mmCIF file with all atom_site columns, C-alpha atoms in Angstrom:
data_model
loop_
_atom_site.group_PDB
_atom_site.id
_atom_site.type_symbol
_atom_site.label_atom_id
_atom_site.label_alt_id
_atom_site.label_comp_id
_atom_site.label_asym_id
_atom_site.label_entity_id
_atom_site.label_seq_id
_atom_site.pdbx_PDB_ins_code
_atom_site.Cartn_x
_atom_site.Cartn_y
_atom_site.Cartn_z
_atom_site.occupancy
_atom_site.B_iso_or_equiv
_atom_site.pdbx_formal_charge
_atom_site.auth_seq_id
_atom_site.auth_comp_id
_atom_site.auth_asym_id
_atom_site.auth_atom_id
_atom_site.pdbx_PDB_model_num
ATOM 1   C CA . TYR A 1 1   ? 39.223 39.585 12.253  1.00 33.00 ? 9   TYR A CA 1
ATOM 2   C CA . GLU A 1 2   ? 39.060 38.348 8.666   1.00 44.00 ? 10  GLU A CA 1
ATOM 3   C CA . PRO A 1 3   ? 36.607 35.477 8.010   1.00 50.00 ? 11  PRO A CA 1
ATOM 4   C CA . ARG A 1 4   ? 37.974 32.133 6.925   1.00 52.00 ? 12  ARG A CA 1
ATOM 5   C CA . LEU A 1 5   ? 37.806 31.642 3.162   1.00 52.00 ? 13  LEU A CA 1
ATOM 6   C CA . HIS A 1 6   ? 39.442 28.245 2.695   1.00 71.00 ? 14  HIS A CA 1
ATOM 7   C CA . ILE A 1 7   ? 38.270 26.361 -0.375  1.00 73.00 ? 15  ILE A CA 1
ATOM 8   C CA . GLY A 1 8   ? 38.912 23.004 1.308   1.00 78.00 ? 16  GLY A CA 1
ATOM 9   C CA . ASP A 1 9   ? 36.563 23.827 4.177   1.00 79.00 ? 17  ASP A CA 1
ATOM 10  C CA . SER A 1 10  ? 33.800 24.746 1.776   1.00 81.00 ? 18  SER A CA 1
ATOM 11  C CA . ALA A 1 11  ? 34.421 21.629 -0.304  1.00 85.00 ? 19  ALA A CA 1
ATOM 12  C CA . VAL A 1 12  ? 34.035 19.465 2.808   1.00 88.00 ? 20  VAL A CA 1
ATOM 13  C CA . ASP A 1 13  ? 30.891 21.391 3.775   1.00 88.00 ? 21  ASP A CA 1
ATOM 14  C CA . GLY A 1 14  ? 29.535 20.668 0.290   1.00 90.00 ? 22  GLY A CA 1
ATOM 15  C CA . LEU A 1 15  ? 30.632 17.031 0.485   1.00 93.00 ? 23  LEU A CA 1
ATOM 16  C CA . VAL A 1 16  ? 28.693 16.460 3.698   1.00 93.00 ? 24  VAL A CA 1
ATOM 17  C CA . GLY A 1 17  ? 25.751 18.510 2.436   1.00 93.00 ? 25  GLY A CA 1
ATOM 18  C CA . GLY A 1 18  ? 25.790 16.501 -0.808  1.00 95.00 ? 26  GLY A CA 1
ATOM 19  C CA . LEU A 1 19  ? 25.618 13.246 1.140   1.00 96.00 ? 27  LEU A CA 1
ATOM 20  C CA . VAL A 1 20  ? 22.563 14.355 3.123   1.00 96.00 ? 28  VAL A CA 1
ATOM 21  C CA . ALA A 1 21  ? 20.938 15.923 0.059   1.00 96.00 ? 29  ALA A CA 1
ATOM 22  C CA . GLY A 1 22  ? 21.589 12.713 -1.911  1.00 95.00 ? 30  GLY A CA 1
ATOM 23  C CA . VAL A 1 23  ? 19.829 10.680 0.774   1.00 95.00 ? 31  VAL A CA 1
ATOM 24  C CA . VAL A 1 24  ? 16.836 13.039 0.660   1.00 96.00 ? 32  VAL A CA 1
ATOM 25  C CA . MET A 1 25  ? 16.774 12.898 -3.140  1.00 93.00 ? 33  MET A CA 1
ATOM 26  C CA . GLY A 1 26  ? 16.999 9.101  -3.095  1.00 91.00 ? 34  GLY A CA 1
ATOM 27  C CA . ILE A 1 27  ? 14.134 8.830  -0.617  1.00 92.00 ? 35  ILE A CA 1
ATOM 28  C CA . TYR A 1 28  ? 12.011 11.124 -2.780  1.00 92.00 ? 36  TYR A CA 1
ATOM 29  C CA . LEU A 1 29  ? 12.729 9.028  -5.895  1.00 87.00 ? 37  LEU A CA 1
ATOM 30  C CA . MET A 1 30  ? 11.904 5.837  -3.989  1.00 87.00 ? 38  MET A CA 1
ATOM 31  C CA . ILE A 1 31  ? 8.583  7.307  -2.838  1.00 89.00 ? 39  ILE A CA 1
ATOM 32  C CA . VAL A 1 32  ? 7.773  8.349  -6.419  1.00 86.00 ? 40  VAL A CA 1
ATOM 33  C CA . GLY A 1 33  ? 8.634  4.843  -7.599  1.00 82.00 ? 41  GLY A CA 1
ATOM 34  C CA . LEU A 1 34  ? 6.379  3.251  -5.005  1.00 83.00 ? 42  LEU A CA 1
ATOM 35  C CA . ARG A 1 35  ? 3.484  5.638  -5.688  1.00 83.00 ? 43  ARG A CA 1
ATOM 36  C CA . SER A 1 36  ? 3.825  5.056  -9.439  1.00 76.00 ? 44  SER A CA 1
ATOM 37  C CA . ARG A 1 37  ? 3.823  1.299  -8.859  1.00 74.00 ? 45  ARG A CA 1
ATOM 38  C CA . ILE A 1 38  ? 7.067  0.884  -10.777 1.00 74.00 ? 46  ILE A CA 1
ATOM 39  C CA . GLY A 1 39  ? 9.151  -0.096 -7.768  1.00 74.00 ? 47  GLY A CA 1
ATOM 40  C CA . ALA A 1 40  ? 11.129 1.815  -5.187  1.00 71.00 ? 48  ALA A CA 1
ATOM 41  C CA . TRP A 1 41  ? 14.485 1.407  -6.935  1.00 73.00 ? 49  TRP A CA 1
ATOM 42  C CA . PHE A 1 42  ? 13.340 1.835  -10.555 1.00 73.00 ? 50  PHE A CA 1
ATOM 43  C CA . LEU A 1 43  ? 14.346 5.479  -10.967 1.00 73.00 ? 51  LEU A CA 1
ATOM 44  C CA . LEU A 1 44  ? 17.767 5.037  -9.403  1.00 74.00 ? 52  LEU A CA 1
ATOM 45  C CA . GLU A 1 45  ? 18.418 1.754  -11.242 1.00 73.00 ? 53  GLU A CA 1
ATOM 46  C CA . THR A 1 46  ? 17.505 3.337  -14.564 1.00 68.00 ? 54  THR A CA 1
ATOM 47  C CA . LEU A 1 47  ? 20.002 6.137  -14.072 1.00 66.00 ? 55  LEU A CA 1
ATOM 48  C CA . VAL A 1 48  ? 22.930 3.815  -13.383 1.00 68.00 ? 56  VAL A CA 1
ATOM 49  C CA . PRO A 1 49  ? 24.547 2.843  -16.695 1.00 62.00 ? 57  PRO A CA 1
ATOM 50  C CA . VAL A 1 50  ? 26.303 -0.304 -15.401 1.00 64.00 ? 58  VAL A CA 1
ATOM 51  C CA . GLY A 1 51  ? 25.392 -2.588 -12.515 1.00 59.00 ? 59  GLY A CA 1
ATOM 52  C CA . GLY A 1 52  ? 21.984 -1.022 -11.923 1.00 58.00 ? 60  GLY A CA 1
ATOM 53  C CA . ASP A 1 53  ? 20.521 -4.363 -10.891 1.00 70.00 ? 61  ASP A CA 1
ATOM 54  C CA . ASN A 1 54  ? 22.557 -4.328 -7.649  1.00 78.00 ? 62  ASN A CA 1
ATOM 55  C CA . ILE A 1 55  ? 20.688 -2.195 -5.120  1.00 82.00 ? 63  ILE A CA 1
ATOM 56  C CA . LEU A 1 56  ? 23.690 -1.564 -2.859  1.00 84.00 ? 64  LEU A CA 1
ATOM 57  C CA . TYR A 1 57  ? 25.875 -0.577 -5.808  1.00 84.00 ? 65  TYR A CA 1
ATOM 58  C CA . THR A 1 58  ? 23.148 1.719  -7.120  1.00 83.00 ? 66  THR A CA 1
ATOM 59  C CA . ALA A 1 59  ? 22.664 3.439  -3.760  1.00 86.00 ? 67  ALA A CA 1
ATOM 60  C CA . MET A 1 60  ? 26.403 3.885  -3.156  1.00 89.00 ? 68  MET A CA 1
ATOM 61  C CA . LEU A 1 61  ? 26.984 5.259  -6.657  1.00 88.00 ? 69  LEU A CA 1
ATOM 62  C CA . HIS A 1 62  ? 24.097 7.704  -6.234  1.00 87.00 ? 70  HIS A CA 1
ATOM 63  C CA . LEU A 1 63  ? 25.495 8.929  -2.897  1.00 92.00 ? 71  LEU A CA 1
ATOM 64  C CA . ALA A 1 64  ? 29.030 9.193  -4.274  1.00 93.00 ? 72  ALA A CA 1
ATOM 65  C CA . ILE A 1 65  ? 27.845 11.311 -7.188  1.00 91.00 ? 73  ILE A CA 1
ATOM 66  C CA . SER A 1 66  ? 25.754 13.437 -4.814  1.00 94.00 ? 74  SER A CA 1
ATOM 67  C CA . MET A 1 67  ? 28.816 14.029 -2.653  1.00 95.00 ? 75  MET A CA 1
ATOM 68  C CA . ILE A 1 68  ? 30.983 14.978 -5.641  1.00 95.00 ? 76  ILE A CA 1
ATOM 69  C CA . TYR A 1 69  ? 28.429 17.513 -6.872  1.00 95.00 ? 77  TYR A CA 1
ATOM 70  C CA . GLY A 1 70  ? 28.075 18.804 -3.309  1.00 95.00 ? 78  GLY A CA 1
ATOM 71  C CA . ALA A 1 71  ? 31.843 19.326 -3.055  1.00 94.00 ? 79  ALA A CA 1
ATOM 72  C CA . ILE A 1 72  ? 31.808 21.146 -6.395  1.00 94.00 ? 80  ILE A CA 1
ATOM 73  C CA . TYR A 1 73  ? 29.011 23.391 -5.109  1.00 92.00 ? 81  TYR A CA 1
ATOM 74  C CA . GLY A 1 74  ? 30.962 24.153 -1.924  1.00 89.00 ? 82  GLY A CA 1
ATOM 75  C CA . THR A 1 75  ? 34.086 24.937 -3.944  1.00 89.00 ? 83  THR A CA 1
ATOM 76  C CA . ILE A 1 76  ? 32.184 27.284 -6.277  1.00 89.00 ? 84  ILE A CA 1
ATOM 77  C CA . ILE A 1 77  ? 30.680 29.110 -3.293  1.00 85.00 ? 85  ILE A CA 1
ATOM 78  C CA . SER A 1 78  ? 34.122 29.462 -1.728  1.00 82.00 ? 86  SER A CA 1
ATOM 79  C CA . MET A 1 79  ? 35.608 30.779 -4.970  1.00 83.00 ? 87  MET A CA 1
ATOM 80  C CA . ILE A 1 80  ? 32.804 33.339 -5.307  1.00 81.00 ? 88  ILE A CA 1
ATOM 81  C CA . ARG A 1 81  ? 33.386 34.423 -1.704  1.00 76.00 ? 89  ARG A CA 1
ATOM 82  C CA . ARG A 1 82  ? 37.132 34.680 -2.316  1.00 75.00 ? 90  ARG A CA 1
ATOM 83  C CA . VAL A 1 83  ? 36.661 36.832 -5.431  1.00 78.00 ? 91  VAL A CA 1
ATOM 84  C CA . THR A 1 84  ? 34.092 39.158 -3.862  1.00 74.00 ? 92  THR A CA 1
ATOM 85  C CA . GLY A 1 85  ? 35.749 39.182 -0.430  1.00 66.00 ? 93  GLY A CA 1
ATOM 86  C CA . ARG A 1 86  ? 32.506 38.835 1.482   1.00 65.00 ? 94  ARG A CA 1
ATOM 87  C CA . TYR A 1 87  ? 29.920 36.337 2.616   1.00 65.00 ? 95  TYR A CA 1
ATOM 88  C CA . PHE A 1 88  ? 26.495 36.371 1.025   1.00 68.00 ? 96  PHE A CA 1
ATOM 89  C CA . ARG A 1 89  ? 23.115 36.430 2.663   1.00 70.00 ? 97  ARG A CA 1
ATOM 90  C CA . ASN A 1 90  ? 21.750 32.984 3.351   1.00 70.00 ? 98  ASN A CA 1
ATOM 91  C CA . TRP A 1 91  ? 18.920 33.221 0.832   1.00 76.00 ? 99  TRP A CA 1
ATOM 92  C CA . TYR A 1 92  ? 21.438 34.038 -1.931  1.00 79.00 ? 100 TYR A CA 1
ATOM 93  C CA . LEU A 1 93  ? 23.169 30.759 -1.199  1.00 79.00 ? 101 LEU A CA 1
ATOM 94  C CA . VAL A 1 94  ? 19.892 28.843 -1.321  1.00 83.00 ? 102 VAL A CA 1
ATOM 95  C CA . LEU A 1 95  ? 18.890 30.586 -4.558  1.00 88.00 ? 103 LEU A CA 1
ATOM 96  C CA . PHE A 1 96  ? 22.277 29.805 -6.080  1.00 89.00 ? 104 PHE A CA 1
ATOM 97  C CA . ALA A 1 97  ? 21.924 26.199 -4.933  1.00 90.00 ? 105 ALA A CA 1
ATOM 98  C CA . VAL A 1 98  ? 18.541 25.884 -6.671  1.00 92.00 ? 106 VAL A CA 1
ATOM 99  C CA . LEU A 1 99  ? 20.026 27.282 -9.887  1.00 95.00 ? 107 LEU A CA 1
ATOM 100 C CA . TYR A 1 100 ? 22.907 24.834 -9.471  1.00 95.00 ? 108 TYR A CA 1
ATOM 101 C CA . GLY A 1 101 ? 20.440 21.949 -9.051  1.00 94.00 ? 109 GLY A CA 1
ATOM 102 C CA . LEU A 1 102 ? 18.504 22.989 -12.141 1.00 94.00 ? 110 LEU A CA 1
ATOM 103 C CA . GLY A 1 103 ? 21.790 23.136 -14.014 1.00 94.00 ? 111 GLY A CA 1
ATOM 104 C CA . LEU A 1 104 ? 22.561 19.598 -12.850 1.00 92.00 ? 112 LEU A CA 1
ATOM 105 C CA . PHE A 1 105 ? 19.152 18.470 -14.080 1.00 90.00 ? 113 PHE A CA 1
ATOM 106 C CA . VAL A 1 106 ? 19.674 20.068 -17.500 1.00 89.00 ? 114 VAL A CA 1
ATOM 107 C CA . TYR A 1 107 ? 23.117 18.457 -17.702 1.00 89.00 ? 115 TYR A CA 1
ATOM 108 C CA . ALA A 1 108 ? 21.664 15.097 -16.707 1.00 83.00 ? 116 ALA A CA 1
ATOM 109 C CA . ARG A 1 109 ? 18.837 15.476 -19.212 1.00 79.00 ? 117 ARG A CA 1
ATOM 110 C CA . LEU A 1 110 ? 21.158 16.332 -22.079 1.00 80.00 ? 118 LEU A CA 1
ATOM 111 C CA . VAL A 1 111 ? 23.978 13.921 -21.300 1.00 76.00 ? 119 VAL A CA 1
ATOM 112 C CA . MET A 1 112 ? 22.859 11.082 -19.032 1.00 70.00 ? 120 MET A CA 1
ATOM 113 C CA . PHE A 1 113 ? 19.198 10.726 -19.958 1.00 65.00 ? 121 PHE A CA 1
ATOM 114 C CA . SER A 1 114 ? 19.973 10.679 -23.678 1.00 62.00 ? 122 SER A CA 1
ATOM 115 C CA . ILE A 1 115 ? 21.375 7.143  -23.293 1.00 57.00 ? 123 ILE A CA 1
ATOM 116 C CA . ILE A 1 116 ? 18.330 5.871  -21.400 1.00 60.00 ? 124 ILE A CA 1
ATOM 117 C CA . ASP A 1 117 ? 15.518 4.055  -23.141 1.00 57.00 ? 125 ASP A CA 1
ATOM 118 C CA . GLN A 1 118 ? 12.828 6.517  -24.225 1.00 58.00 ? 126 GLN A CA 1
ATOM 119 C CA . ALA A 1 119 ? 10.173 4.256  -22.681 1.00 54.00 ? 127 ALA A CA 1
ATOM 120 C CA . PHE A 1 120 ? 11.440 5.574  -19.370 1.00 57.00 ? 128 PHE A CA 1
ATOM 121 C CA . PHE A 1 121 ? 10.214 9.055  -20.238 1.00 59.00 ? 129 PHE A CA 1
ATOM 122 C CA . SER A 1 122 ? 6.866  7.864  -21.516 1.00 53.00 ? 130 SER A CA 1
ATOM 123 C CA . GLN A 1 123 ? 5.962  7.185  -17.883 1.00 58.00 ? 131 GLN A CA 1
ATOM 124 C CA . ASN A 1 124 ? 5.930  10.943 -17.271 1.00 68.00 ? 132 ASN A CA 1
ATOM 125 C CA . LEU A 1 125 ? 8.609  10.757 -14.588 1.00 76.00 ? 133 LEU A CA 1
ATOM 126 C CA . LEU A 1 126 ? 10.825 13.477 -15.993 1.00 79.00 ? 134 LEU A CA 1
ATOM 127 C CA . LEU A 1 127 ? 9.021  16.062 -13.859 1.00 83.00 ? 135 LEU A CA 1
ATOM 128 C CA . HIS A 1 128 ? 9.783  14.022 -10.738 1.00 85.00 ? 136 HIS A CA 1
ATOM 129 C CA . LEU A 1 129 ? 13.443 13.895 -11.684 1.00 85.00 ? 137 LEU A CA 1
ATOM 130 C CA . ALA A 1 130 ? 13.439 17.700 -12.012 1.00 88.00 ? 138 ALA A CA 1
ATOM 131 C CA . VAL A 1 131 ? 11.750 18.019 -8.611  1.00 91.00 ? 139 VAL A CA 1
ATOM 132 C CA . ALA A 1 132 ? 14.287 15.591 -7.138  1.00 92.00 ? 140 ALA A CA 1
ATOM 133 C CA . HIS A 1 133 ? 17.163 17.753 -8.395  1.00 93.00 ? 141 HIS A CA 1
ATOM 134 C CA . VAL A 1 134 ? 15.584 20.912 -6.981  1.00 95.00 ? 142 VAL A CA 1
ATOM 135 C CA . LEU A 1 135 ? 15.002 19.121 -3.674  1.00 96.00 ? 143 LEU A CA 1
ATOM 136 C CA . TYR A 1 136 ? 18.651 17.996 -3.678  1.00 96.00 ? 144 TYR A CA 1
ATOM 137 C CA . SER A 1 137 ? 19.836 21.530 -4.294  1.00 95.00 ? 145 SER A CA 1
ATOM 138 C CA . LEU A 1 138 ? 17.552 23.055 -1.641  1.00 93.00 ? 146 LEU A CA 1
ATOM 139 C CA . VAL A 1 139 ? 18.876 20.669 0.992   1.00 94.00 ? 147 VAL A CA 1
ATOM 140 C CA . LEU A 1 140 ? 22.438 21.282 -0.180  1.00 92.00 ? 148 LEU A CA 1
ATOM 141 C CA . GLY A 1 141 ? 22.007 25.059 -0.039  1.00 88.00 ? 149 GLY A CA 1
ATOM 142 C CA . LEU A 1 142 ? 20.396 24.949 3.385   1.00 88.00 ? 150 LEU A CA 1
ATOM 143 C CA . LEU A 1 143 ? 23.065 22.667 4.853   1.00 87.00 ? 151 LEU A CA 1
ATOM 144 C CA . VAL A 1 144 ? 26.010 24.603 3.487   1.00 81.00 ? 152 VAL A CA 1
ATOM 145 C CA . ARG A 1 145 ? 24.302 27.766 4.737   1.00 63.00 ? 153 ARG A CA 1
ATOM 146 C CA . GLN A 1 146 ? 23.914 26.298 8.221   1.00 52.00 ? 154 GLN A CA 1
ATOM 147 C CA . VAL A 1 147 ? 27.543 25.257 8.357   1.00 53.00 ? 155 VAL A CA 1
ATOM 148 C CA . ARG A 1 148 ? 28.626 28.727 7.293   1.00 52.00 ? 156 ARG A CA 1
ATOM 149 C CA . ALA A 1 149 ? 26.203 30.411 9.720   1.00 51.00 ? 157 ALA A CA 1
ATOM 150 C CA . SER A 1 150 ? 27.871 28.583 12.617  1.00 51.00 ? 158 SER A CA 1
ATOM 151 C CA . ASP A 1 151 ? 31.394 29.441 11.450  1.00 50.00 ? 159 ASP A CA 1
ATOM 152 C CA . PRO A 1 152 ? 33.221 30.634 14.593  1.00 47.00 ? 160 PRO A CA 1
ATOM 153 C CA . TYR A 1 153 ? 35.384 32.972 12.493  1.00 46.00 ? 161 TYR A CA 1
ATOM 154 C CA . GLU A 1 154 ? 32.455 34.990 11.091  1.00 45.00 ? 162 GLU A CA 1
#
C-alpha cells in the first residue's frame, strides 16, 4: 500500500507544529527577558513593527507567523517526499528542521532585525534569538516527525 503523500496534510501538520513551537519559543524569549531584567515581553515587542505595545496583539502575531512558517516547513517536507518517493528517517527531519530554523534566523537577522534599533543588539540578546529559532525548529521537527510516525498509511 502506497503511503499518503498529500501536501495539504503535511501543511496542516506543520501548522499545528508551528503553533506549539511558537508557544515554546515565546516562553523561552519571555524567560530570557525576565532573567535579563528587561521585561518578559521586551523581545517579542521589539520584533513587532507595528502595535508592539499591545501584548495580546504581539502574542497573536508571533503565533500566526510561527504557524505560517510551520506550514511552509510541512509543505517543503511533503514536496521533498513527493520528489524522492519515500519517507525519511526521523533524525533527518529534525536535522532539516534545525537547518530551516537557522535559515529563518538568518532571514530575520538580515531583513527584520535591520529595521530594529541597534541599541537592542547592544544588550547581547542576539544569541538568545538564535537559540530561540533553533528551539522553535527542534520542536517543529519533532512534532511533524511524531505526526508522520503515527500515520496509519505508513
